[in-house]
Tab-separated table of C-alpha atoms and ligand atoms in Angstrom:
chain	number	residue	atom	x	y	z
M	651	UNK	CA	10.429	14.538	-9.160
M	652	UNK	CA	10.568	11.059	-9.944
M	653	UNK	CA	7.913	8.555	-10.697
M	654	UNK	CA	9.224	5.498	-10.102
M	655	UNK	CA	8.849	1.316	-11.788
M	656	UNK	CA	5.773	-0.298	-10.144
M	657	UNK	CA	6.264	-4.033	-9.028
M	658	UNK	CA	3.124	-5.707	-10.618
M	659	UNK	CA	1.579	-8.918	-9.234
M	660	UNK	CA	2.556	-11.603	-9.583
M	661	UNK	CA	6.264	-10.650	-8.316
M	662	UNK	CA	8.289	-12.292	-5.506
M	663	UNK	CA	8.831	-9.219	-3.867
M	664	UNK	CA	5.058	-8.512	-2.878
M	665	UNK	CA	5.209	-11.859	-1.167
M	666	UNK	CA	7.795	-11.207	1.215
M	667	UNK	CA	8.116	-9.121	4.659
M	668	UNK	CA	10.254	-6.147	4.073
M	669	UNK	CA	13.464	-5.461	6.244
M	670	UNK	CA	12.957	-2.892	9.059
M	671	UNK	CA	14.695	0.459	8.133
M	672	UNK	CA	18.002	0.963	10.824
M	673	UNK	CA	18.315	4.815	9.676
M	674	UNK	CA	15.715	7.596	7.686
M	675	UNK	CA	19.209	8.984	5.807
M	676	UNK	CA	19.222	10.661	2.642
M	677	UNK	CA	18.747	7.973	0.359
M	678	UNK	CA	15.519	6.781	2.681
M	679	UNK	CA	14.447	10.793	2.461
M	680	UNK	CA	14.760	10.430	-1.364
M	681	UNK	CA	13.158	7.415	-1.703
M	682	UNK	CA	10.135	8.648	0.217
M	683	UNK	CA	9.929	11.368	-2.027
M	684	UNK	CA	9.820	9.667	-5.013
M	685	UNK	CA	6.948	7.226	-3.911
M	686	UNK	CA	5.303	10.559	-3.551
M	687	UNK	CA	5.418	11.113	-7.053
M	688	UNK	CA	4.554	7.761	-7.739
M	689	UNK	CA	1.706	7.661	-6.006
M	690	UNK	CA	0.167	10.818	-7.186
M	691	UNK	CA	1.017	10.388	-10.867
M	692	UNK	CA	-0.526	7.194	-10.662
M	693	UNK	CA	-3.874	8.502	-9.106
M	694	UNK	CA	-3.366	6.088	-6.073
M	695	UNK	CA	-3.877	6.756	-2.422
M	696	UNK	CA	-1.315	4.474	-0.590
M	697	UNK	CA	1.542	2.881	-1.771
M	698	UNK	CA	3.935	0.664	-0.030
M	699	UNK	CA	8.260	0.396	-0.678
M	700	UNK	CA	7.948	-3.501	-2.087
M	701	UNK	CA	5.648	-2.295	-4.701
M	702	UNK	CA	8.523	-0.145	-5.953
M	703	UNK	CA	10.961	-2.552	-5.560
M	704	UNK	CA	12.348	-1.546	-2.289
M	705	UNK	CA	12.055	-4.114	0.425
M	706	UNK	CA	11.509	-1.805	3.112
M	707	UNK	CA	8.879	-1.335	6.060
M	708	UNK	CA	7.627	2.271	4.504
M	709	UNK	CA	4.482	3.160	3.164
M	710	UNK	CA	3.128	6.370	2.479
M	711	UNK	CA	-0.485	7.673	1.814
M	712	UNK	CA	-3.040	10.239	0.925
M	713	UNK	CA	-6.711	9.613	1.475
M	714	UNK	CA	-7.737	13.316	0.903
M	715	UNK	CA	-9.797	13.889	-2.296
M	716	UNK	CA	-9.792	16.410	-5.045
M	717	UNK	CA	-11.886	18.256	-2.760
M	718	UNK	CA	-9.532	18.340	0.516
M	719	UNK	CA	-6.025	19.589	0.752
M	720	UNK	CA	-3.614	17.544	0.669
M	721	UNK	CA	-3.416	15.091	3.576
M	722	UNK	CA	0.018	12.735	3.455
M	723	UNK	CA	1.510	10.263	5.546
M	724	UNK	CA	4.620	8.677	5.638
M	725	UNK	CA	4.654	5.658	8.222
M	726	UNK	CA	8.324	3.568	8.476
M	727	UNK	CA	8.343	0.615	10.672
M	728	UNK	CA	4.726	0.383	11.461
M	729	UNK	CA	2.696	-1.993	13.467
M	730	UNK	CA	-0.546	-2.726	14.205
M	731	UNK	CA	-1.088	-2.178	18.435
M	732	UNK	CA	-5.090	-2.208	18.449
M	733	UNK	CA	-7.903	-2.690	16.372
M	734	UNK	CA	-11.775	-2.364	16.664
M	735	UNK	CA	-13.605	-5.224	16.860
M	736	UNK	CA	-16.693	-4.128	14.430
M	737	UNK	CA	-15.486	-4.872	10.761
M	738	UNK	CA	-16.524	-2.911	7.625
M	739	UNK	CA	-16.445	-4.201	4.053
M	740	UNK	CA	-14.765	-1.035	1.642
M	741	UNK	CA	-13.761	-1.434	-1.917
M	742	UNK	CA	-9.842	-1.530	-2.328
M	743	UNK	CA	-8.160	-1.537	-5.494
M	744	UNK	CA	-3.958	-1.657	-5.615
M	745	UNK	CA	-1.414	-0.103	-7.716
M	746	UNK	CA	-0.009	-3.669	-8.315
M	747	UNK	CA	-2.798	-5.344	-9.413
M	748	UNK	CA	-4.513	-2.737	-12.314
M	749	UNK	CA	-8.318	-2.761	-12.379
M	750	UNK	CA	-8.732	-5.110	-10.024
M	751	UNK	CA	-11.521	-3.734	-7.303
M	752	UNK	CA	-12.956	-5.746	-4.626
M	753	UNK	CA	-14.400	-5.876	-0.955
M	754	UNK	CA	-12.562	-6.389	1.746
M	755	UNK	CA	-13.850	-6.701	5.473
M	756	UNK	CA	-11.688	-5.201	8.108
M	757	UNK	CA	-11.420	-3.621	11.449
M	758	UNK	CA	-13.232	-0.323	11.164
M	759	UNK	CA	-10.132	1.714	12.852
M	760	UNK	CA	-6.387	0.723	13.927
M	761	UNK	CA	-4.217	2.233	16.909
M	762	UNK	CA	-0.633	2.134	14.701
M	763	UNK	CA	2.778	3.357	16.376
M	764	UNK	CA	5.267	3.932	13.635
M	765	UNK	CA	8.674	6.414	13.032
M	766	UNK	CA	7.403	9.360	10.628
M	767	UNK	CA	10.252	10.830	8.452
M	768	UNK	CA	12.112	12.406	10.790
M	769	UNK	CA	12.598	9.238	13.441
M	770	UNK	CA	10.097	10.615	15.688
M	771	UNK	CA	7.917	7.833	17.078
M	772	UNK	CA	4.142	8.645	16.680
M	773	UNK	CA	1.155	6.554	17.941
M	774	UNK	CA	-1.834	7.259	15.871
M	775	UNK	CA	-5.718	6.005	15.400
M	776	UNK	CA	-6.569	5.656	11.947
M	777	UNK	CA	-10.689	5.829	11.129
M	778	UNK	CA	-12.937	5.756	8.084
M	779	UNK	CA	-10.906	5.325	5.001
M	780	UNK	CA	-7.255	6.050	6.135
M	781	UNK	CA	-7.749	3.107	8.677
M	782	UNK	CA	-8.628	0.934	5.413
M	783	UNK	CA	-5.614	2.432	3.268
M	784	UNK	CA	-2.838	1.952	5.973
M	785	UNK	CA	-4.045	-1.603	7.091
M	786	UNK	CA	-3.699	-2.640	3.051
M	787	UNK	CA	-0.483	-0.805	2.558
M	788	UNK	CA	0.744	-2.333	6.454
M	789	UNK	CA	-0.373	-5.637	4.968
M	790	UNK	CA	2.101	-5.150	1.925
M	791	UNK	CA	5.307	-4.938	4.123
M	792	UNK	CA	4.398	-8.236	5.590
M	793	UNK	CA	4.133	-9.821	2.042
M	794	UNK	CA	0.054	-9.891	2.556
M	795	UNK	CA	-1.891	-8.851	-0.993
M	796	UNK	CA	-5.514	-8.069	-0.809
M	797	UNK	CA	-6.587	-11.403	-2.467
M	798	UNK	CA	-5.561	-13.029	0.473
M	799	UNK	CA	-9.008	-11.825	1.783
M	800	UNK	CA	-10.970	-13.504	-0.948
M	801	UNK	CA	-11.722	-16.932	-1.833
M	802	UNK	CA	-8.982	-18.846	-3.736
M	803	UNK	CA	-10.885	-19.308	-7.281
M	804	UNK	CA	-11.582	-15.788	-7.274
M	805	UNK	CA	-7.639	-15.159	-6.644
M	806	UNK	CA	-6.663	-17.622	-9.317
M	807	UNK	CA	-9.121	-15.243	-11.871
M	808	UNK	CA	-7.211	-12.440	-10.829
M	809	UNK	CA	-4.020	-14.090	-10.662
M	810	UNK	CA	-4.781	-15.483	-14.430
M	811	UNK	CA	-5.928	-11.700	-15.738
M	812	UNK	CA	-2.729	-9.904	-14.067
M	813	UNK	CA	-0.625	-12.564	-15.839
M	814	UNK	CA	-2.357	-11.998	-19.253
M	815	UNK	CA	-1.437	-7.895	-17.638
M	816	UNK	CA	1.713	-8.255	-17.644
M	817	UNK	CA	2.305	-10.707	-20.630
M	818	UNK	CA	0.888	-7.576	-22.575
M	819	UNK	CA	3.149	-4.960	-20.950
M	820	UNK	CA	6.563	-6.466	-21.521
M	821	UNK	CA	4.891	-6.902	-25.544
M	822	UNK	CA	4.647	-3.282	-25.643
M	823	UNK	CA	7.807	-2.181	-24.785
Q	792	ZN	ZN1	-1.455	-2.282	-2.443
């Protein structure tokens, strides 16, 4: 078990497009396994590789709750190939923005194409909370943060809070 360090906003790696994974080798499998350890440790429901300082097109998610069994997904090089016209508001959080939660409007369902951890090409429709999660994480892989969906004024306020958070973090080390 290996819990990785999270990257907190603002950080350049969170704002750039991640690189495609060419070969799902042992290093990639270890990274994915460590990403799951990290996500579960911090009670997240999704995590993208740039959030652990790896600029790679990898995301993991598990939207099960305490009452459900684990339902982990690994998506490599994912792309959204279809989405509903219907939008839905949902309150989102992000492991790169501790304690910041706000509503974001996104398509109610999406269809994504991706490689699984064995390199098999998959196509899947994500609904409900999984649709929210997969869209939030795919955004991370193209350098878009959930703060892109709110007013610039609110974004500035959150940015200031995050700068303060990171400053206090450095002090406590
Ligand atoms: Zn996030």
